[in-house]
Each structure stands twice: as structure tokens, then as C-alpha cells.
Amino acid sequence: MIPDEARRRPPTAQQFVLAELRRAITTGRLRPGTPIRQDALAEEFQVSRVPLREALKTLQGEGLVTYEAHRGYFVETLSLDDLREVYRIRELLEEEAVRRAVARLTDADLDRLDAAQEEVERAASAGDVLAMATANRLFHMTLFECAGMPRLARLIRTLWDATDAYRSMYYGDAGNRERVVKEHRATLDALRRRAADEAVATLNVHRDHAVAELESQLDS
């Protein structure tokens, strides 16, 4: 059992900065292509440059930021081809995860998915982009982890990391938030009936809608 004092222990400076940078990227405060001003952020977060640099190295490894010599760090920018490739690979891997998960789903798993969906709907109603992104990710990762293939889940998670900077572009629109809620409900219905083909098809449509919307926004 973890002692109470350990649970209350504050994160390290690096963990704090990493969480805040993720928040800034996911909510769209730092948009794709935005330069990351280390001096300003260190002052804002009231930390030295050391934990900030370490956090940026972590995000660089995840593909969320990029480093350019003599220019510094920038929020990663994906081309349309990059975006389509990421989502196509996701489609292939996630179909396998969903089919495996459906064969193993328990009532407890469905309860966890229901709980995650409640958070999605709460965030969607409030128009809270960060909470929506967090809850949406939990919903999907909970399903993928039910496949019982941890390596596959890690690969999928890495692909999701690569497009985190674009979440706010999608969830910032009320119509898209409403669509996500409906598509999740349809997915849950298929999962409850152990209808693997239907669950896969519903999630393919769900993914395609996101790609189409992001393509439209990036084109403009």
C-alpha cells in the first residue's frame, strides 16, 4: 500500500513542466508550428531552464515537439500526408486491438468504458477541450488494453501522441464534440452485443470523420 504522504507528494519540477506543456499543446494554446519560448515558459512556470529542457526532450521523443539548430523547439507540424499515414496505421492496428478486445470483454470492462464515456459526455457538454481530449483518450485506450496485447497498446498510444497537437482543432467545434459522443455510444452498443465487425466499422467512421475535419482545417 502507498503511504498517504507519498500520494500527496508533489510532482517533480520536470513532471510539472511536462504536464503543463502537454496541456498547452492539447488545448491549442501552443498550436502546431508555434515556437516554444523557453525563457518565457520558465518564468511562467517558475522553474529553471533545466526541467524545461528535460521535458522538451521527452516531448521531442514522443513526436510532439521538434528541435531546429540555432532556432530552438517548435510544436510539431504534420503535413496532410503525415496525418493520413498516422491515421491509416492506427486503423490497421486498432482493428486488431478491437477484435481481440471484443473476444475478451467482461462486464467490468464495459463498466469502465461506460465510466470513461460519462466523462467524455460531461466534457463535451462543458466545452472543455482538454477534459474532452483526456476522457476520449481514456475511453479508447481502455478498449485497446482489453485486447491483452500490451505491445500493441503501446504502439497505438505512440501514434496518438503524434497527433495530440491537433486535438483542440477537432474538439474545439461543438458539432464535432456532439459527433464524438454519438459515435462512442454506437461503439458501446456494438461492444455490449460483442459485435466485433460493427464495432470496427463504427470506429473506422469515427476516425474518418476526424481525418476529414483536420484535412479541411489544415488545407485552409
PDB file of N, CA and C in Angstrom, residues 69-168:
ATOM      1  N   ALA A  69      18.289  23.420 -35.065  1.00  0.00           N
ATOM      2  CA  ALA A  69      19.540  24.039 -34.639  1.00  0.00           C
ATOM      3  C   ALA A  69      19.482  25.548 -34.841  1.00  0.00           C
ATOM      4  N   HIS A  70      19.952  26.279 -33.854  1.00  0.00           N
ATOM      5  CA  HIS A  70      20.023  27.744 -33.862  1.00  0.00           C
ATOM      6  C   HIS A  70      18.653  28.421 -33.811  1.00  0.00           C
ATOM      7  N   ARG A  71      17.576  27.633 -33.753  1.00  0.00           N
ATOM      8  CA  ARG A  71      16.231  28.205 -33.691  1.00  0.00           C
ATOM      9  C   ARG A  71      15.466  27.757 -32.456  1.00  0.00           C
ATOM     10  N   GLY A  72      15.759  26.556 -31.984  1.00  0.00           N
ATOM     11  CA  GLY A  72      15.096  26.077 -30.786  1.00  0.00           C
ATOM     12  C   GLY A  72      13.983  25.083 -31.050  1.00  0.00           C
ATOM     13  N   TYR A  73      13.082  24.957 -30.062  1.00  0.00           N
ATOM     14  CA  TYR A  73      11.991  23.985 -30.130  1.00  0.00           C
ATOM     15  C   TYR A  73      10.722  24.610 -30.704  1.00  0.00           C
ATOM     16  N   PHE A  74       9.979  23.779 -31.435  1.00  0.00           N
ATOM     17  CA  PHE A  74       8.697  24.173 -32.004  1.00  0.00           C
ATOM     18  C   PHE A  74       7.692  23.039 -31.779  1.00  0.00           C
ATOM     19  N   VAL A  75       6.429  23.386 -31.655  1.00  0.00           N
ATOM     20  CA  VAL A  75       5.390  22.352 -31.628  1.00  0.00           C
ATOM     21  C   VAL A  75       5.384  21.684 -32.999  1.00  0.00           C
ATOM     22  N   GLU A  76       5.396  20.362 -32.994  1.00  0.00           N
ATOM     23  CA  GLU A  76       5.497  19.609 -34.241  1.00  0.00           C
ATOM     24  C   GLU A  76       4.350  19.955 -35.193  1.00  0.00           C
ATOM     25  N   THR A  77       4.677  20.065 -36.459  1.00  0.00           N
ATOM     26  CA  THR A  77       3.687  20.298 -37.507  1.00  0.00           C
ATOM     27  C   THR A  77       3.636  19.071 -38.406  1.00  0.00           C
ATOM     28  N   LEU A  78       2.452  18.534 -38.624  1.00  0.00           N
ATOM     29  CA  LEU A  78       2.287  17.400 -39.517  1.00  0.00           C
ATOM     30  C   LEU A  78       1.748  17.863 -40.857  1.00  0.00           C
ATOM     31  N   SER A  79       2.287  17.308 -41.917  1.00  0.00           N
ATOM     32  CA  SER A  79       1.706  17.553 -43.233  1.00  0.00           C
ATOM     33  C   SER A  79       0.443  16.705 -43.348  1.00  0.00           C
ATOM     34  N   LEU A  80      -0.346  16.983 -44.371  1.00  0.00           N
ATOM     35  CA  LEU A  80      -1.544  16.165 -44.588  1.00  0.00           C
ATOM     36  C   LEU A  80      -1.162  14.712 -44.834  1.00  0.00           C
ATOM     37  N   ASP A  81      -0.066  14.504 -45.563  1.00  0.00           N
ATOM     38  CA  ASP A  81       0.384  13.131 -45.815  1.00  0.00           C
ATOM     39  C   ASP A  81       0.776  12.440 -44.511  1.00  0.00           C
ATOM     40  N   ASP A  82       1.465  13.171 -43.625  1.00  0.00           N
ATOM     41  CA  ASP A  82       1.829  12.610 -42.321  1.00  0.00           C
ATOM     42  C   ASP A  82       0.580  12.218 -41.543  1.00  0.00           C
ATOM     43  N   LEU A  83      -0.387  13.134 -41.523  1.00  0.00           N
ATOM     44  CA  LEU A  83      -1.617  12.909 -40.771  1.00  0.00           C
ATOM     45  C   LEU A  83      -2.354  11.684 -41.303  1.00  0.00           C
ATOM     46  N   ARG A  84      -2.479  11.608 -42.614  1.00  0.00           N
ATOM     47  CA  ARG A  84      -3.172  10.464 -43.216  1.00  0.00           C
ATOM     48  C   ARG A  84      -2.442   9.160 -42.917  1.00  0.00           C
ATOM     49  N   GLU A  85      -1.107   9.209 -42.944  1.00  0.00           N
ATOM     50  CA  GLU A  85      -0.336   7.990 -42.667  1.00  0.00           C
ATOM     51  C   GLU A  85      -0.542   7.520 -41.227  1.00  0.00           C
ATOM     52  N   VAL A  86      -0.495   8.458 -40.292  1.00  0.00           N
ATOM     53  CA  VAL A  86      -0.693   8.106 -38.886  1.00  0.00           C
ATOM     54  C   VAL A  86      -2.066   7.464 -38.690  1.00  0.00           C
ATOM     55  N   TYR A  87      -3.087   8.068 -39.269  1.00  0.00           N
ATOM     56  CA  TYR A  87      -4.435   7.539 -39.085  1.00  0.00           C
ATOM     57  C   TYR A  87      -4.635   6.209 -39.813  1.00  0.00           C
ATOM     58  N   ARG A  88      -3.949   6.022 -40.932  1.00  0.00           N
ATOM     59  CA  ARG A  88      -4.056   4.741 -41.640  1.00  0.00           C
ATOM     60  C   ARG A  88      -3.407   3.622 -40.825  1.00  0.00           C
ATOM     61  N   ILE A  89      -2.242   3.895 -40.241  1.00  0.00           N
ATOM     62  CA  ILE A  89      -1.591   2.893 -39.407  1.00  0.00           C
ATOM     63  C   ILE A  89      -2.448   2.603 -38.175  1.00  0.00           C
ATOM     64  N   ARG A  90      -3.031   3.661 -37.611  1.00  0.00           N
ATOM     65  CA  ARG A  90      -3.943   3.471 -36.483  1.00  0.00           C
ATOM     66  C   ARG A  90      -5.091   2.544 -36.866  1.00  0.00           C
ATOM     67  N   GLU A  91      -5.645   2.762 -38.049  1.00  0.00           N
ATOM     68  CA  GLU A  91      -6.771   1.932 -38.479  1.00  0.00           C
ATOM     69  C   GLU A  91      -6.391   0.462 -38.482  1.00  0.00           C
ATOM     70  N   LEU A  92      -5.218   0.142 -39.004  1.00  0.00           N
ATOM     71  CA  LEU A  92      -4.777  -1.246 -39.094  1.00  0.00           C
ATOM     72  C   LEU A  92      -4.557  -1.852 -37.710  1.00  0.00           C
ATOM     73  N   LEU A  93      -3.862  -1.112 -36.855  1.00  0.00           N
ATOM     74  CA  LEU A  93      -3.552  -1.637 -35.523  1.00  0.00           C
ATOM     75  C   LEU A  93      -4.779  -1.684 -34.621  1.00  0.00           C
ATOM     76  N   GLU A  94      -5.608  -0.650 -34.708  1.00  0.00           N
ATOM     77  CA  GLU A  94      -6.765  -0.584 -33.814  1.00  0.00           C
ATOM     78  C   GLU A  94      -7.817  -1.639 -34.169  1.00  0.00           C
ATOM     79  N   GLU A  95      -7.921  -1.995 -35.441  1.00  0.00           N
ATOM     80  CA  GLU A  95      -8.867  -3.072 -35.787  1.00  0.00           C
ATOM     81  C   GLU A  95      -8.470  -4.365 -35.078  1.00  0.00           C
ATOM     82  N   GLU A  96      -7.179  -4.673 -35.100  1.00  0.00           N
ATOM     83  CA  GLU A  96      -6.725  -5.887 -34.422  1.00  0.00           C
ATOM     84  C   GLU A  96      -7.014  -5.808 -32.925  1.00  0.00           C
ATOM     85  N   ALA A  97      -6.733  -4.641 -32.336  1.00  0.00           N
ATOM     86  CA  ALA A  97      -6.958  -4.472 -30.902  1.00  0.00           C
ATOM     87  C   ALA A  97      -8.434  -4.622 -30.549  1.00  0.00           C
ATOM     88  N   VAL A  98      -9.311  -4.022 -31.349  1.00  0.00           N
ATOM     89  CA  VAL A  98     -10.744  -4.084 -31.072  1.00  0.00           C
ATOM     90  C   VAL A  98     -11.261  -5.521 -31.194  1.00  0.00           C
ATOM     91  N   ARG A  99     -10.858  -6.218 -32.238  1.00  0.00           N
ATOM     92  CA  ARG A  99     -11.327  -7.598 -32.413  1.00  0.00           C
ATOM     93  C   ARG A  99     -10.857  -8.493 -31.258  1.00  0.00           C
ATOM     94  N   ARG A 100      -9.621  -8.321 -30.860  1.00  0.00           N
ATOM     95  CA  ARG A 100      -9.113  -9.096 -29.725  1.00  0.00           C
ATOM     96  C   ARG A 100      -9.856  -8.722 -28.445  1.00  0.00           C
ATOM     97  N   ALA A 101     -10.120  -7.419 -28.284  1.00  0.00           N
ATOM     98  CA  ALA A 101     -10.789  -6.951 -27.071  1.00  0.00           C
ATOM     99  C   ALA A 101     -12.206  -7.499 -26.972  1.00  0.00           C
ATOM    100  N   VAL A 102     -12.930  -7.474 -28.083  1.00  0.00           N
ATOM    101  CA  VAL A 102     -14.322  -7.948 -28.072  1.00  0.00           C
ATOM    102  C   VAL A 102     -14.397  -9.397 -27.596  1.00  0.00           C
ATOM    103  N   ALA A 103     -13.413 -10.185 -27.995  1.00  0.00           N
ATOM    104  CA  ALA A 103     -13.412 -11.602 -27.608  1.00  0.00           C
ATOM    105  C   ALA A 103     -13.136 -11.799 -26.125  1.00  0.00           C
ATOM    106  N   ARG A 104     -12.610 -10.755 -25.462  1.00  0.00           N
ATOM    107  CA  ARG A 104     -12.215 -10.887 -24.063  1.00  0.00           C
ATOM    108  C   ARG A 104     -13.023 -10.012 -23.112  1.00  0.00           C
ATOM    109  N   LEU A 105     -13.912  -9.183 -23.649  1.00  0.00           N
ATOM    110  CA  LEU A 105     -14.610  -8.204 -22.821  1.00  0.00           C
ATOM    111  C   LEU A 105     -15.388  -8.837 -21.673  1.00  0.00           C
ATOM    112  N   THR A 106     -15.254  -8.247 -20.496  1.00  0.00           N
ATOM    113  CA  THR A 106     -16.029  -8.661 -19.326  1.00  0.00           C
ATOM    114  C   THR A 106     -17.005  -7.542 -18.975  1.00  0.00           C
ATOM    115  N   ASP A 107     -17.926  -7.842 -18.092  1.00  0.00           N
ATOM    116  CA  ASP A 107     -18.860  -6.819 -17.633  1.00  0.00           C
ATOM    117  C   ASP A 107     -18.103  -5.678 -16.936  1.00  0.00           C
ATOM    118  N   ALA A 108     -17.031  -6.017 -16.234  1.00  0.00           N
ATOM    119  CA  ALA A 108     -16.233  -4.998 -15.557  1.00  0.00           C
ATOM    120  C   ALA A 108     -15.566  -4.072 -16.573  1.00  0.00           C
ATOM    121  N   ASP A 109     -15.119  -4.645 -17.692  1.00  0.00           N
ATOM    122  CA  ASP A 109     -14.521  -3.823 -18.753  1.00  0.00           C
ATOM    123  C   ASP A 109     -15.552  -2.847 -19.315  1.00  0.00           C
ATOM    124  N   LEU A 110     -16.747  -3.346 -19.540  1.00  0.00           N
ATOM    125  CA  LEU A 110     -17.806  -2.486 -20.067  1.00  0.00           C
ATOM    126  C   LEU A 110     -18.170  -1.387 -19.077  1.00  0.00           C
ATOM    127  N   ASP A 111     -18.128  -1.697 -17.804  1.00  0.00           N
ATOM    128  CA  ASP A 111     -18.393  -0.682 -16.782  1.00  0.00           C
ATOM    129  C   ASP A 111     -17.333   0.421 -16.847  1.00  0.00           C
ATOM    130  N   ARG A 112     -16.072   0.036 -17.053  1.00  0.00           N
ATOM    131  CA  ARG A 112     -15.006   1.029 -17.151  1.00  0.00           C
ATOM    132  C   ARG A 112     -15.159   1.885 -18.402  1.00  0.00           C
ATOM    133  N   LEU A 113     -15.582   1.281 -19.480  1.00  0.00           N
ATOM    134  CA  LEU A 113     -15.830   2.037 -20.709  1.00  0.00           C
ATOM    135  C   LEU A 113     -17.003   2.994 -20.527  1.00  0.00           C
ATOM    136  N   ASP A 114     -18.045   2.536 -19.855  1.00  0.00           N
ATOM    137  CA  ASP A 114     -19.191   3.408 -19.567  1.00  0.00           C
ATOM    138  C   ASP A 114     -18.763   4.614 -18.734  1.00  0.00           C
ATOM    139  N   ALA A 115     -17.911   4.375 -17.740  1.00  0.00           N
ATOM    140  CA  ALA A 115     -17.446   5.458 -16.875  1.00  0.00           C
ATOM    141  C   ALA A 115     -16.626   6.464 -17.667  1.00  0.00           C
ATOM    142  N   ALA A 116     -15.781   5.964 -18.568  1.00  0.00           N
ATOM    143  CA  ALA A 116     -14.982   6.858 -19.411  1.00  0.00           C
ATOM    144  C   ALA A 116     -15.882   7.673 -20.332  1.00  0.00           C
ATOM    145  N   GLN A 117     -16.929   7.027 -20.860  1.00  0.00           N
ATOM    146  CA  GLN A 117     -17.855   7.738 -21.739  1.00  0.00           C
ATOM    147  C   GLN A 117     -18.614   8.825 -20.997  1.00  0.00           C
ATOM    148  N   GLU A 118     -18.949   8.577 -19.751  1.00  0.00           N
ATOM    149  CA  GLU A 118     -19.613   9.622 -18.959  1.00  0.00           C
ATOM    150  C   GLU A 118     -18.732  10.859 -18.851  1.00  0.00           C
ATOM    151  N   GLU A 119     -17.434  10.655 -18.705  1.00  0.00           N
ATOM    152  CA  GLU A 119     -16.504  11.786 -18.650  1.00  0.00           C
ATOM    153  C   GLU A 119     -16.426  12.499 -19.998  1.00  0.00           C
ATOM    154  N   VAL A 120     -16.449  11.736 -21.079  1.00  0.00           N
ATOM    155  CA  VAL A 120     -16.450  12.326 -22.425  1.00  0.00           C
ATOM    156  C   VAL A 120     -17.666  13.235 -22.589  1.00  0.00           C
ATOM    157  N   GLU A 121     -18.816  12.735 -22.191  1.00  0.00           N
ATOM    158  CA  GLU A 121     -20.053  13.495 -22.381  1.00  0.00           C
ATOM    159  C   GLU A 121     -20.097  14.715 -21.471  1.00  0.00           C
ATOM    160  N   ARG A 122     -19.569  14.575 -20.268  1.00  0.00           N
ATOM    161  CA  ARG A 122     -19.525  15.716 -19.354  1.00  0.00           C
ATOM    162  C   ARG A 122     -18.632  16.827 -19.929  1.00  0.00           C
ATOM    163  N   ALA A 123     -17.476  16.437 -20.442  1.00  0.00           N
ATOM    164  CA  ALA A 123     -16.555  17.421 -21.009  1.00  0.00           C
ATOM    165  C   ALA A 123     -17.119  18.044 -22.279  1.00  0.00           C
ATOM    166  N   ALA A 124     -17.788  17.220 -23.089  1.00  0.00           N
ATOM    167  CA  ALA A 124     -18.380  17.726 -24.324  1.00  0.00           C
ATOM    168  C   ALA A 124     -19.440  18.773 -24.018  1.00  0.00           C
ATOM    169  N   SER A 125     -20.279  18.510 -23.035  1.00  0.00           N
ATOM    170  CA  SER A 125     -21.333  19.460 -22.662  1.00  0.00           C
ATOM    171  C   SER A 125     -20.748  20.765 -22.141  1.00  0.00           C
ATOM    172  N   ALA A 126     -19.620  20.652 -21.423  1.00  0.00           N
ATOM    173  CA  ALA A 126     -18.992  21.846 -20.849  1.00  0.00           C
ATOM    174  C   ALA A 126     -18.121  22.578 -21.859  1.00  0.00           C
ATOM    175  N   GLY A 127     -17.867  21.963 -23.012  1.00  0.00           N
ATOM    176  CA  GLY A 127     -16.989  22.583 -23.999  1.00  0.00           C
ATOM    177  C   GLY A 127     -15.542  22.644 -23.527  1.00  0.00           C
ATOM    178  N   ASP A 128     -15.165  21.709 -22.648  1.00  0.00           N
ATOM    179  CA  ASP A 128     -13.819  21.668 -22.078  1.00  0.00           C
ATOM    180  C   ASP A 128     -12.934  20.806 -22.977  1.00  0.00           C
ATOM    181  N   VAL A 129     -12.120  21.457 -23.810  1.00  0.00           N
ATOM    182  CA  VAL A 129     -11.323  20.751 -24.812  1.00  0.00           C
ATOM    183  C   VAL A 129     -10.310  19.805 -24.169  1.00  0.00           C
ATOM    184  N   LEU A 130      -9.611  20.277 -23.147  1.00  0.00           N
ATOM    185  CA  LEU A 130      -8.600  19.429 -22.512  1.00  0.00           C
ATOM    186  C   LEU A 130      -9.243  18.216 -21.855  1.00  0.00           C
ATOM    187  N   ALA A 131     -10.322  18.426 -21.108  1.00  0.00           N
ATOM    188  CA  ALA A 131     -11.003  17.308 -20.452  1.00  0.00           C
ATOM    189  C   ALA A 131     -11.571  16.344 -21.486  1.00  0.00           C
ATOM    190  N   MET A 132     -12.054  16.876 -22.597  1.00  0.00           N
ATOM    191  CA  MET A 132     -12.600  16.038 -23.668  1.00  0.00           C
ATOM    192  C   MET A 132     -11.500  15.159 -24.252  1.00  0.00           C
ATOM    193  N   ALA A 133     -10.341  15.765 -24.526  1.00  0.00           N
ATOM    194  CA  ALA A 133      -9.228  15.007 -25.094  1.00  0.00           C
ATOM    195  C   ALA A 133      -8.769  13.928 -24.130  1.00  0.00           C
ATOM    196  N   THR A 134      -8.697  14.265 -22.853  1.00  0.00           N
ATOM    197  CA  THR A 134      -8.251  13.311 -21.847  1.00  0.00           C
ATOM    198  C   THR A 134      -9.233  12.155 -21.705  1.00  0.00           C
ATOM    199  N   ALA A 135     -10.524  12.477 -21.630  1.00  0.00           N
ATOM    200  CA  ALA A 135     -11.543  11.443 -21.457  1.00  0.00           C
ATOM    201  C   ALA A 135     -11.664  10.579 -22.712  1.00  0.00           C
ATOM    202  N   ASN A 136     -11.567  11.199 -23.876  1.00  0.00           N
ATOM    203  CA  ASN A 136     -11.646  10.455 -25.128  1.00  0.00           C
ATOM    204  C   ASN A 136     -10.499   9.449 -25.225  1.00  0.00           C
ATOM    205  N   ARG A 137      -9.311   9.911 -24.862  1.00  0.00           N
ATOM    206  CA  ARG A 137      -8.149   9.020 -24.895  1.00  0.00           C
ATOM    207  C   ARG A 137      -8.340   7.857 -23.923  1.00  0.00           C
ATOM    208  N   LEU A 138      -8.854   8.136 -22.733  1.00  0.00           N
ATOM    209  CA  LEU A 138      -9.091   7.083 -21.751  1.00  0.00           C
ATOM    210  C   LEU A 138     -10.078   6.056 -22.288  1.00  0.00           C
ATOM    211  N   PHE A 139     -11.143   6.529 -22.933  1.00  0.00           N
ATOM    212  CA  PHE A 139     -12.154   5.629 -23.498  1.00  0.00           C
ATOM    213  C   PHE A 139     -11.507   4.651 -24.470  1.00  0.00           C
ATOM    214  N   HIS A 140     -10.766   5.198 -25.422  1.00  0.00           N
ATOM    215  CA  HIS A 140     -10.172   4.342 -26.455  1.00  0.00           C
ATOM    216  C   HIS A 140      -9.078   3.439 -25.900  1.00  0.00           C
ATOM    217  N   MET A 141      -8.202   3.982 -25.070  1.00  0.00           N
ATOM    218  CA  MET A 141      -7.111   3.166 -24.540  1.00  0.00           C
ATOM    219  C   MET A 141      -7.632   2.058 -23.625  1.00  0.00           C
ATOM    220  N   THR A 142      -8.709   2.332 -22.902  1.00  0.00           N
ATOM    221  CA  THR A 142      -9.323   1.292 -22.080  1.00  0.00           C
ATOM    222  C   THR A 142      -9.755   0.123 -22.951  1.00  0.00           C
ATOM    223  N   LEU A 143     -10.365   0.437 -24.095  1.00  0.00           N
ATOM    224  CA  LEU A 143     -10.792  -0.616 -25.020  1.00  0.00           C
ATOM    225  C   LEU A 143      -9.592  -1.373 -25.584  1.00  0.00           C
ATOM    226  N   PHE A 144      -8.574  -0.644 -26.037  1.00  0.00           N
ATOM    227  CA  PHE A 144      -7.418  -1.307 -26.643  1.00  0.00           C
ATOM    228  C   PHE A 144      -6.686  -2.198 -25.638  1.00  0.00           C
ATOM    229  N   GLU A 145      -6.616  -1.755 -24.398  1.00  0.00           N
ATOM    230  CA  GLU A 145      -5.927  -2.547 -23.379  1.00  0.00           C
ATOM    231  C   GLU A 145      -6.674  -3.835 -23.059  1.00  0.00           C
ATOM    232  N   CYS A 146      -7.968  -3.860 -23.342  1.00  0.00           N
ATOM    233  CA  CYS A 146      -8.740  -5.081 -23.126  1.00  0.00           C
ATOM    234  C   CYS A 146      -8.315  -6.198 -24.080  1.00  0.00           C
ATOM    235  N   ALA A 147      -7.552  -5.858 -25.107  1.00  0.00           N
ATOM    236  CA  ALA A 147      -7.078  -6.870 -26.051  1.00  0.00           C
ATOM    237  C   ALA A 147      -6.060  -7.797 -25.403  1.00  0.00           C
ATOM    238  N   GLY A 148      -5.462  -7.350 -24.289  1.00  0.00           N
ATOM    239  CA  GLY A 148      -4.461  -8.181 -23.627  1.00  0.00           C
ATOM    240  C   GLY A 148      -3.164  -8.265 -24.400  1.00  0.00           C
ATOM    241  N   MET A 149      -2.876  -7.232 -25.213  1.00  0.00           N
ATOM    242  CA  MET A 149      -1.643  -7.177 -26.007  1.00  0.00           C
ATOM    243  C   MET A 149      -0.938  -5.853 -25.697  1.00  0.00           C
ATOM    244  N   PRO A 150      -0.148  -5.810 -24.635  1.00  0.00           N
ATOM    245  CA  PRO A 150       0.452  -4.549 -24.196  1.00  0.00           C
ATOM    246  C   PRO A 150       1.364  -3.895 -25.218  1.00  0.00           C
ATOM    247  N   ARG A 151       2.080  -4.673 -26.009  1.00  0.00           N
ATOM    248  CA  ARG A 151       2.948  -4.072 -27.031  1.00  0.00           C
ATOM    249  C   ARG A 151       2.109  -3.355 -28.089  1.00  0.00           C
ATOM    250  N   LEU A 152       1.029  -3.986 -28.472  1.00  0.00           N
ATOM    251  CA  LEU A 152       0.137  -3.363 -29.448  1.00  0.00           C
ATOM    252  C   LEU A 152      -0.449  -2.078 -28.884  1.00  0.00           C
ATOM    253  N   ALA A 153      -0.863  -2.095 -27.627  1.00  0.00           N
ATOM    254  CA  ALA A 153      -1.422  -0.895 -26.998  1.00  0.00           C
ATOM    255  C   ALA A 153      -0.385   0.226 -26.952  1.00  0.00           C
ATOM    256  N   ARG A 154       0.878  -0.114 -26.687  1.00  0.00           N
ATOM    257  CA  ARG A 154       1.927   0.911 -26.646  1.00  0.00           C
ATOM    258  C   ARG A 154       2.151   1.528 -28.015  1.00  0.00           C
ATOM    259  N   LEU A 155       2.123   0.711 -29.059  1.00  0.00           N
ATOM    260  CA  LEU A 155       2.285   1.238 -30.414  1.00  0.00           C
ATOM    261  C   LEU A 155       1.151   2.208 -30.764  1.00  0.00           C
ATOM    262  N   ILE A 156      -0.056   1.831 -30.426  1.00  0.00           N
ATOM    263  CA  ILE A 156      -1.212   2.694 -30.698  1.00  0.00           C
ATOM    264  C   ILE A 156      -1.091   3.996 -29.917  1.00  0.00           C
ATOM    265  N   ARG A 157      -0.672   3.896 -28.665  1.00  0.00           N
ATOM    266  CA  ARG A 157      -0.529   5.085 -27.825  1.00  0.00           C
ATOM    267  C   ARG A 157       0.497   6.057 -28.417  1.00  0.00           C
ATOM    268  N   THR A 158       1.579   5.531 -28.975  1.00  0.00           N
ATOM    269  CA  THR A 158       2.604   6.370 -29.607  1.00  0.00           C
ATOM    270  C   THR A 158       2.036   7.120 -30.805  1.00  0.00           C
ATOM    271  N   LEU A 159       1.207   6.446 -31.581  1.00  0.00           N
ATOM    272  CA  LEU A 159       0.581   7.100 -32.733  1.00  0.00           C
ATOM    273  C   LEU A 159      -0.368   8.204 -32.281  1.00  0.00           C
ATOM    274  N   TRP A 160      -1.086   7.972 -31.189  1.00  0.00           N
ATOM    275  CA  TRP A 160      -1.963   9.011 -30.644  1.00  0.00           C
ATOM    276  C   TRP A 160      -1.139  10.209 -30.191  1.00  0.00           C
ATOM    277  N   ASP A 161       0.003   9.945 -29.554  1.00  0.00           N
ATOM    278  CA  ASP A 161       0.865  11.033 -29.089  1.00  0.00           C
ATOM    279  C   ASP A 161       1.255  11.958 -30.241  1.00  0.00           C
ATOM    280  N   ALA A 162       1.490  11.378 -31.407  1.00  0.00           N
ATOM    281  CA  ALA A 162       1.965  12.152 -32.552  1.00  0.00           C
ATOM    282  C   ALA A 162       0.956  13.173 -33.048  1.00  0.00           C
ATOM    283  N   THR A 163      -0.320  12.990 -32.709  1.00  0.00           N
ATOM    284  CA  THR A 163      -1.348  13.919 -33.189  1.00  0.00           C
ATOM    285  C   THR A 163      -2.018  14.690 -32.054  1.00  0.00           C
ATOM    286  N   ASP A 164      -1.435  14.654 -30.869  1.00  0.00           N
ATOM    287  CA  ASP A 164      -2.029  15.372 -29.732  1.00  0.00           C
ATOM    288  C   ASP A 164      -2.188  16.864 -30.004  1.00  0.00           C
ATOM    289  N   ALA A 165      -1.256  17.434 -30.752  1.00  0.00           N
ATOM    290  CA  ALA A 165      -1.298  18.874 -31.008  1.00  0.00           C
ATOM    291  C   ALA A 165      -2.510  19.274 -31.842  1.00  0.00           C
ATOM    292  N   TYR A 166      -3.178  18.296 -32.449  1.00  0.00           N
ATOM    293  CA  TYR A 166      -4.310  18.595 -33.325  1.00  0.00           C
ATOM    294  C   TYR A 166      -5.665  18.346 -32.656  1.00  0.00           C
ATOM    295  N   ARG A 167      -5.621  17.857 -31.409  1.00  0.00           N
ATOM    296  CA  ARG A 167      -6.877  17.544 -30.735  1.00  0.00           C
ATOM    297  C   ARG A 167      -7.784  18.770 -30.590  1.00  0.00           C
ATOM    298  N   SER A 168      -7.184  19.905 -30.209  1.00  0.00           N
ATOM    299  CA  SER A 168      -8.003  21.094 -29.965  1.00  0.00           C
ATOM    300  C   SER A 168      -8.680  21.581 -31.238  1.00  0.00           C
TER     301      SER A 168
END
